[in-house]
Amino acid sequence: MHPILKLVVQRIALGLILLLAVSLVIFLGTEALPGDTAQAILGQSATPEALANLREKLGLTLPAHVRYINWLWAALHGDLGVALTNGVDIAQAIGQRLGNTLFLAGCAAAISVPLAIGLGLVAARYQGRWPDKVISGVTLTTISLPEFVAAYFVIYLLTQVFPLFQPVAMVFPGMGFWEKLQAVALPVIVLVMVVLAHMMRMTRAAILNVMQSAYIETAELKGLSPMQVIWRHALPNAIAPIVSVVILNLAYLVVGVVVVEVVFGYNALGQYLVDHVTKRDLPVVQAVGLIFAGVYIGLNILADVISIIANPRLRHPK
Amino acid sequence: MPEPLLEFTDLRIEATSYPPGEAPKNLVLVDGVSVGVEKGKVLGLIGESGAGKSTIGLAAMAFGRGGVRLTGGVISLNGRDIRVSDPAALRALRGREVTYVSQSAAASFNPAKRLMDQVIETSVSHGLLTKAEAEARAVDLFRQLGLPNPDSFGQRYPHQVSGGQLQRAMTAMALCPKPDLVIFDEPTTALDVTTQIEVLAAIKKAIVETGVAALYITHDLAVVAQVADHILVLRGGKKVEYGTTQQIINDPREGYTKALVSVRSIEHAEKVQAAPVLSVANVTARYRGTQFDVLKNVTVDLAPGQTLAVVGESGSGKSTLARVITGLLPPTQGRITFAGRTLSAALEGRSKDDLRELQMIYQMADTAMNPRQTVGTIIGRPIEFYFGLKGEAKRKRVQDLLDQIEMGKGYIDRYPAELSGGQKQRVCIARALAAQPKLIICDEVTSALDPLVADGILKLLLNLQAEAKVAYLFITHDIATVRAIADRIAVMFKGQVVRYGQKSDVLTPPFDDYTDLLLSSVPELRVGWLEEVIAGRKMDSAGN
């Protein structure tokens, strides 16, 4: 077997084991909370008989490991159970919101990743000179603002001072792609501001690190222009660290943007999760937790695989 | 007289250094050097490190490494002064009129790109050739330089070929855009002696066949004598002597040049055999996770107060032998007896006395010392660890050791960064001596040093041996060093000892094939040596 294939298979297998471990932690974590689901549904004033009946009905009398296996088995088949608070099928409720989450994250990523890498390259090219200082200063400012501050600032600027957009990012099933794009413009701008600096700085640092190498001097002595040197000779050797930071930010865009969702009234997974945490709706919390963990682990496997493939020593063994 | 291709007139090059805790200092690296290279001729630049050779070489491309500034004089290339050219004009000439071959091709090739893409890059990006033409030319050059499978060689990545091959590939890369001038900056210094000769021959052939002019930079006069038409001897950034190769080699005028020509003045009479302090018996070793024996049935002895030189090219197992003796790599078979007792194979099983009596000195003194500790702390550490001396007693002992290595008390509170390369190596020797060992393993301890400095270190080691009766296991690839210091010699090749005995026996014919190759590869200081020895070859080197 080609060593690359072997490494990739290893990473994926490790990821699956990790996901299994996370599912166990999610299950045990929600188990460890005081009270149980029946108590939560019926409230403090429930009679012991009613509680016992409901526990029987929900299968809560079964031992914990049996319930874990049942839950996991059903989840693997796409059955995430029903929400306790409103009886809605969780898989269905999540489906549309997950789409919204991925749409927002995808739009933010499509802008921020190329922009961050581009700015990082420019900053590295003009290291210590004014373009570098401007880029570093601006991105550092945007990352230093709390998300909700940045969000309200953007809303004020682009709906009041320059009334270009709607302050609320409502999307409905059946909206056209272009309409949806317009709707998410403001949250996308905020998210780009939040994730730009981290990726930009890593790109800059990784490139500057590679620029110390002897082969960069070789490229300079070939008479290549500074940007050619960076693009052709530095970037291919700086991919691994850049990719790992890009992927971390992508994961954040999927799982960590609840504040932005709330500010813009965007109906997506983060808000859904927070709503149901406050209601102690354990099946929903477990289901969303599992999805977030899956996204996180999946993206990190992707980062590992890209780093492996980017390494010529692994791609072309002796 | 023909118009010179490149001419330096009163060249002055400066840099600013930032010593820790002091005000920045302005350094003059090259001062008032004037020299020229004619079309199709080779100028050798020779001198020790710090002589300004590489700095002058790069100045031929108007390039200053790091903060180096070309501050004065004229650098005339093809009739124009490139010292004052703007960046765009410089980019146009670099890689086109002048190209560069560095000392370490392994570091100078981009690890992420195929060799072919890098070799033809300049020709294509300067618009000299189309991609197809450039590739065809590259393959021709690969063939000319004696690279294996020239048609497919370019499809490989740098890590897939050997150091000697990379050095030739870099020569091909420099010749591909048909430049007027190539700068060879110590192109064979990092190679094994047996590989060096082949690369040197390939470079010389390519220079002759393409008719390109060259600046050939090296610290090894015997090497430059093989390729250069003229030689410029440099010292401390100043011109010492300039002349034809014949004149510099056979009739040097300046004292410094004479010292360079006659370096290695040590005469060392071989000592008689005696009962060994160290016996390595039938040792076989391999690294974890590999299926390949790095050492195969190695047996050598070393008598107290004597020197066993272990010679061979890289990959021959010399340093692995040191790792086995020190316990860093337990052997799969065999036994090591030291000072009358059998040493535990693994480091953990050795007593404090075992550790104390067996010390090591490394090639890179820089990386073998903690840069944040003073000389006193570095040498004091084994004194405290092995003998429990503290405070004034320890300091007194450190001072004695500093006297022994001919450095004096003044250095006790200095940091490694404030020492020269030779001084650093002396401190490492003092640290090894501090443990009062019976045996010191010296792993290529003079390889990173200039010849004159290396000579001083070897003399010091011999004096210390006479005083302290310490035995040396001296690992080196340099035959001249072996002649200077050894009592016994073990020649290693591919993990085996192919020739072993007293120095006088090992260095006396008849030789086995490998020892013959090794001895005949050492450059000799006379013009025409290269051609003779290439013609009389019996076998190829392993590292080729």
mmCIF file of N, CA, C and O in Angstrom, chain A residues 213-226 228 232-234 236-237 310 312-318, chain B residues 58 61 63 65 91 94-95 98 100 107-114 118-119 121-122 125-126 157 159-160 170 173:
data_model
loop_
_atom_site.group_PDB
_atom_site.id
_atom_site.type_symbol
_atom_site.label_atom_id
_atom_site.label_comp_id
_atom_site.label_asym_id
_atom_site.label_seq_id
_atom_site.Cartn_x
_atom_site.Cartn_y
_atom_site.Cartn_z
ATOM 1 N N SER A 213 14.891 29.938 4.526
ATOM 2 C CA SER A 213 15.563 28.762 3.968
ATOM 3 C C SER A 213 16.530 29.133 2.853
ATOM 4 O O SER A 213 16.375 30.152 2.178
ATOM 5 N N ALA A 214 17.511 28.249 2.678
ATOM 6 C CA ALA A 214 18.513 28.492 1.637
ATOM 7 C C ALA A 214 17.885 28.494 0.245
ATOM 8 O O ALA A 214 18.329 29.222 -0.637
ATOM 9 N N TYR A 215 16.845 27.683 0.031
ATOM 10 C CA TYR A 215 16.286 27.625 -1.326
ATOM 11 C C TYR A 215 15.555 28.906 -1.701
ATOM 12 O O TYR A 215 15.315 29.150 -2.888
ATOM 13 N N ILE A 216 15.202 29.724 -0.713
ATOM 14 C CA ILE A 216 14.616 31.025 -1.031
ATOM 15 C C ILE A 216 15.708 31.938 -1.609
ATOM 16 O O ILE A 216 15.484 32.663 -2.580
ATOM 17 N N GLU A 217 16.911 31.855 -1.017
ATOM 18 C CA GLU A 217 18.024 32.634 -1.573
ATOM 19 C C GLU A 217 18.314 32.174 -2.999
ATOM 20 O O GLU A 217 18.564 32.996 -3.883
ATOM 21 N N THR A 218 18.266 30.848 -3.214
ATOM 22 C CA THR A 218 18.460 30.332 -4.574
ATOM 23 C C THR A 218 17.463 30.979 -5.526
ATOM 24 O O THR A 218 17.829 31.406 -6.627
ATOM 25 N N ALA A 219 16.202 31.047 -5.095
ATOM 26 C CA ALA A 219 15.170 31.626 -5.957
ATOM 27 C C ALA A 219 15.443 33.108 -6.211
ATOM 28 O O ALA A 219 15.272 33.599 -7.330
ATOM 29 N N GLU A 220 15.903 33.814 -5.185
ATOM 30 C CA GLU A 220 16.222 35.233 -5.374
ATOM 31 C C GLU A 220 17.384 35.391 -6.356
ATOM 32 O O GLU A 220 17.388 36.282 -7.201
ATOM 33 N N LEU A 221 18.352 34.477 -6.250
ATOM 34 C CA LEU A 221 19.511 34.556 -7.141
ATOM 35 C C LEU A 221 19.168 34.113 -8.559
ATOM 36 O O LEU A 221 19.976 34.240 -9.462
ATOM 37 N N LYS A 222 17.974 33.540 -8.739
ATOM 38 C CA LYS A 222 17.529 33.229 -10.091
ATOM 39 C C LYS A 222 16.912 34.457 -10.755
ATOM 40 O O LYS A 222 16.489 34.394 -11.904
ATOM 41 N N GLY A 223 16.791 35.535 -9.996
ATOM 42 C CA GLY A 223 16.219 36.746 -10.569
ATOM 43 C C GLY A 223 14.705 36.757 -10.577
ATOM 44 O O GLY A 223 14.087 37.479 -11.355
ATOM 45 N N LEU A 224 14.089 35.940 -9.711
ATOM 46 C CA LEU A 224 12.633 35.975 -9.626
ATOM 47 C C LEU A 224 12.215 37.190 -8.814
ATOM 48 O O LEU A 224 12.940 37.649 -7.940
ATOM 49 N N SER A 225 11.012 37.704 -9.100
ATOM 50 C CA SER A 225 10.530 38.856 -8.338
ATOM 51 C C SER A 225 10.083 38.367 -6.958
ATOM 52 O O SER A 225 9.792 37.189 -6.780
ATOM 53 N N PRO A 226 10.047 39.293 -5.985
ATOM 54 C CA PRO A 226 9.709 38.870 -4.618
ATOM 55 C C PRO A 226 8.388 38.094 -4.543
ATOM 56 O O PRO A 226 8.275 37.119 -3.816
ATOM 57 N N GLN A 228 6.964 36.335 -6.956
ATOM 58 C CA GLN A 228 7.189 35.003 -7.553
ATOM 59 C C GLN A 228 7.875 34.077 -6.565
ATOM 60 O O GLN A 228 7.554 32.896 -6.464
ATOM 61 N N ARG A 232 5.837 30.830 -5.673
ATOM 62 C CA ARG A 232 6.293 29.556 -6.219
ATOM 63 C C ARG A 232 7.133 28.751 -5.235
ATOM 64 O O ARG A 232 7.118 27.530 -5.259
ATOM 65 N N HIS A 233 7.897 29.439 -4.399
ATOM 66 C CA HIS A 233 8.864 28.694 -3.588
ATOM 67 C C HIS A 233 8.548 28.671 -2.096
ATOM 68 O O HIS A 233 8.878 27.715 -1.423
ATOM 69 N N ALA A 234 7.938 29.745 -1.582
ATOM 70 C CA ALA A 234 7.672 29.747 -0.135
ATOM 71 C C ALA A 234 6.334 29.081 0.180
ATOM 72 O O ALA A 234 6.255 28.200 1.027
ATOM 73 N N PRO A 236 4.362 26.780 -1.270
ATOM 74 C CA PRO A 236 4.205 25.312 -1.286
ATOM 75 C C PRO A 236 4.821 24.635 -0.059
ATOM 76 O O PRO A 236 4.422 23.532 0.301
ATOM 77 N N ASN A 237 5.779 25.302 0.581
ATOM 78 C CA ASN A 237 6.401 24.703 1.760
ATOM 79 C C ASN A 237 5.771 25.175 3.060
ATOM 80 O O ASN A 237 6.207 24.788 4.134
ATOM 81 N N ALA A 310 0.528 17.301 1.172
ATOM 82 C CA ALA A 310 1.385 18.421 0.770
ATOM 83 C C ALA A 310 2.865 18.131 1.002
ATOM 84 O O ALA A 310 3.721 18.849 0.512
ATOM 85 N N PRO A 312 6.095 16.428 0.170
ATOM 86 C CA PRO A 312 6.621 15.635 -0.948
ATOM 87 C C PRO A 312 7.357 14.375 -0.490
ATOM 88 O O PRO A 312 7.415 13.393 -1.209
ATOM 89 N N ARG A 313 7.908 14.419 0.718
ATOM 90 C CA ARG A 313 8.622 13.238 1.209
ATOM 91 C C ARG A 313 7.671 12.075 1.423
ATOM 92 O O ARG A 313 8.058 10.914 1.283
ATOM 93 N N LEU A 314 6.436 12.374 1.798
ATOM 94 C CA LEU A 314 5.455 11.302 1.971
ATOM 95 C C LEU A 314 4.814 10.931 0.640
ATOM 96 O O LEU A 314 4.517 9.776 0.380
ATOM 97 N N ARG A 315 4.618 11.966 -0.196
ATOM 98 C CA ARG A 315 3.953 11.723 -1.479
ATOM 99 C C ARG A 315 4.858 10.919 -2.409
ATOM 100 O O ARG A 315 4.393 10.066 -3.144
ATOM 101 N N HIS A 316 6.140 11.207 -2.375
ATOM 102 C CA HIS A 316 7.094 10.512 -3.260
ATOM 103 C C HIS A 316 8.201 9.906 -2.420
ATOM 104 O O HIS A 316 9.275 10.482 -2.317
ATOM 105 N N PRO A 317 7.952 8.755 -1.808
ATOM 106 C CA PRO A 317 9.012 8.162 -0.984
ATOM 107 C C PRO A 317 10.197 7.762 -1.842
ATOM 108 O O PRO A 317 10.074 7.609 -3.061
ATOM 109 N N LYS A 318 11.336 7.608 -1.197
ATOM 110 C CA LYS A 318 12.584 7.282 -1.906
ATOM 111 C C LYS A 318 12.432 6.042 -2.766
ATOM 112 O O LYS A 318 11.825 5.086 -2.338
ATOM 113 N N LEU B 58 28.972 36.578 -4.116
ATOM 114 C CA LEU B 58 27.602 37.068 -4.266
ATOM 115 C C LEU B 58 27.596 38.502 -4.803
ATOM 116 O O LEU B 58 26.641 38.906 -5.474
ATOM 117 N N MET B 61 26.815 39.137 -8.302
ATOM 118 C CA MET B 61 25.413 39.245 -8.692
ATOM 119 C C MET B 61 24.795 40.471 -8.030
ATOM 120 O O MET B 61 23.576 40.599 -7.989
ATOM 121 N N PHE B 63 24.481 40.967 -4.958
ATOM 122 C CA PHE B 63 23.593 40.453 -3.932
ATOM 123 C C PHE B 63 24.308 40.505 -2.595
ATOM 124 O O PHE B 63 25.462 40.092 -2.482
ATOM 125 N N ARG B 65 23.956 39.183 1.238
ATOM 126 C CA ARG B 65 23.194 38.252 2.077
ATOM 127 C C ARG B 65 22.858 38.941 3.401
ATOM 128 O O ARG B 65 23.703 39.585 4.002
ATOM 129 N N ARG B 91 17.372 41.825 -11.243
ATOM 130 C CA ARG B 91 16.620 40.586 -11.436
ATOM 131 C C ARG B 91 16.820 40.064 -12.854
ATOM 132 O O ARG B 91 16.864 38.870 -13.085
ATOM 133 N N ARG B 94 20.412 38.406 -12.834
ATOM 134 C CA ARG B 94 20.567 37.227 -11.984
ATOM 135 C C ARG B 94 19.869 36.034 -12.622
ATOM 136 O O ARG B 94 18.737 36.135 -13.076
ATOM 137 N N GLY B 95 20.555 34.928 -12.643
ATOM 138 C CA GLY B 95 19.961 33.741 -13.232
ATOM 139 C C GLY B 95 20.012 33.757 -14.742
ATOM 140 O O GLY B 95 19.496 32.866 -15.399
ATOM 141 N N VAL B 98 24.571 35.789 -14.773
ATOM 142 C CA VAL B 98 25.352 35.171 -13.706
ATOM 143 C C VAL B 98 24.463 34.201 -12.948
ATOM 144 O O VAL B 98 23.320 34.519 -12.624
ATOM 145 N N TYR B 100 24.464 30.782 -9.842
ATOM 146 C CA TYR B 100 25.094 30.506 -8.561
ATOM 147 C C TYR B 100 24.940 29.035 -8.174
ATOM 148 O O TYR B 100 23.855 28.465 -8.306
ATOM 149 N N ALA B 107 20.106 21.944 0.706
ATOM 150 C CA ALA B 107 19.269 22.996 1.284
ATOM 151 C C ALA B 107 18.824 23.994 0.232
ATOM 152 O O ALA B 107 17.858 24.715 0.430
ATOM 153 N N SER B 108 19.525 24.022 -0.893
ATOM 154 C CA SER B 108 19.255 25.067 -1.879
ATOM 155 C C SER B 108 18.213 24.673 -2.916
ATOM 156 O O SER B 108 17.820 25.500 -3.725
ATOM 157 N N PHE B 109 17.817 23.409 -2.918
ATOM 158 C CA PHE B 109 16.703 23.020 -3.772
ATOM 159 C C PHE B 109 15.421 23.064 -2.957
ATOM 160 O O PHE B 109 15.392 22.652 -1.796
ATOM 161 N N ASN B 110 14.364 23.555 -3.577
ATOM 162 C CA ASN B 110 13.061 23.609 -2.929
ATOM 163 C C ASN B 110 12.528 22.189 -2.766
ATOM 164 O O ASN B 110 12.329 21.497 -3.755
ATOM 165 N N PRO B 111 12.294 21.754 -1.520
ATOM 166 C CA PRO B 111 11.892 20.356 -1.303
ATOM 167 C C PRO B 111 10.520 20.023 -1.889
ATOM 168 O O PRO B 111 10.201 18.854 -2.060
ATOM 169 N N ALA B 112 9.724 21.035 -2.204
ATOM 170 C CA ALA B 112 8.351 20.782 -2.642
ATOM 171 C C ALA B 112 8.221 20.708 -4.163
ATOM 172 O O ALA B 112 7.124 20.531 -4.676
ATOM 173 N N LYS B 113 9.328 20.883 -4.896
ATOM 174 C CA LYS B 113 9.201 20.923 -6.357
ATOM 175 C C LYS B 113 10.138 19.923 -7.014
ATOM 176 O O LYS B 113 11.212 19.618 -6.491
ATOM 177 N N ARG B 114 9.713 19.450 -8.174
ATOM 178 C CA ARG B 114 10.551 18.504 -8.910
ATOM 179 C C ARG B 114 11.828 19.197 -9.372
ATOM 180 O O ARG B 114 11.834 20.393 -9.656
ATOM 181 N N GLN B 118 12.781 23.139 -11.227
ATOM 182 C CA GLN B 118 13.699 24.118 -10.653
ATOM 183 C C GLN B 118 14.880 24.391 -11.590
ATOM 184 O O GLN B 118 15.355 25.510 -11.684
ATOM 185 N N VAL B 119 15.326 23.335 -12.263
ATOM 186 C CA VAL B 119 16.492 23.486 -13.150
ATOM 187 C C VAL B 119 16.163 24.415 -14.322
ATOM 188 O O VAL B 119 16.976 25.238 -14.725
ATOM 189 N N GLU B 121 13.697 26.648 -14.420
ATOM 190 C CA GLU B 121 12.888 27.812 -14.033
ATOM 191 C C GLU B 121 13.436 29.122 -14.600
ATOM 192 O O GLU B 121 12.708 29.908 -15.195
ATOM 193 N N THR B 122 14.739 29.327 -14.449
ATOM 194 C CA THR B 122 15.312 30.599 -14.895
ATOM 195 C C THR B 122 15.209 30.766 -16.401
ATOM 196 O O THR B 122 14.835 31.827 -16.884
ATOM 197 N N SER B 125 11.537 31.562 -17.120
ATOM 198 C CA SER B 125 10.967 32.813 -16.595
ATOM 199 C C SER B 125 11.688 34.036 -17.174
ATOM 200 O O SER B 125 11.109 35.110 -17.254
ATOM 201 N N HIS B 126 12.947 33.871 -17.580
ATOM 202 C CA HIS B 126 13.626 34.990 -18.250
ATOM 203 C C HIS B 126 13.322 35.022 -19.745
ATOM 204 O O HIS B 126 13.871 35.831 -20.477
ATOM 205 N N TYR B 157 12.224 14.295 -6.874
ATOM 206 C CA TYR B 157 12.252 15.380 -5.889
ATOM 207 C C TYR B 157 13.625 15.388 -5.203
ATOM 208 O O TYR B 157 14.302 14.360 -5.163
ATOM 209 N N HIS B 159 14.665 15.148 -2.224
ATOM 210 C CA HIS B 159 14.966 14.160 -1.179
ATOM 211 C C HIS B 159 15.177 12.766 -1.771
ATOM 212 O O HIS B 159 15.594 11.865 -1.056
ATOM 213 N N GLN B 160 14.891 12.604 -3.050
ATOM 214 C CA GLN B 160 15.010 11.271 -3.648
ATOM 215 C C GLN B 160 16.377 11.012 -4.263
ATOM 216 O O GLN B 160 16.597 9.934 -4.793
ATOM 217 N N MET B 170 22.514 20.985 -9.273
ATOM 218 C CA MET B 170 22.575 22.431 -9.087
ATOM 219 C C MET B 170 23.506 23.051 -10.128
ATOM 220 O O MET B 170 23.258 24.166 -10.611
ATOM 221 N N MET B 173 21.504 23.311 -13.106
ATOM 222 C CA MET B 173 20.577 24.434 -12.968
ATOM 223 C C MET B 173 21.294 25.745 -13.279
ATOM 224 O O MET B 173 20.728 26.635 -13.927
#
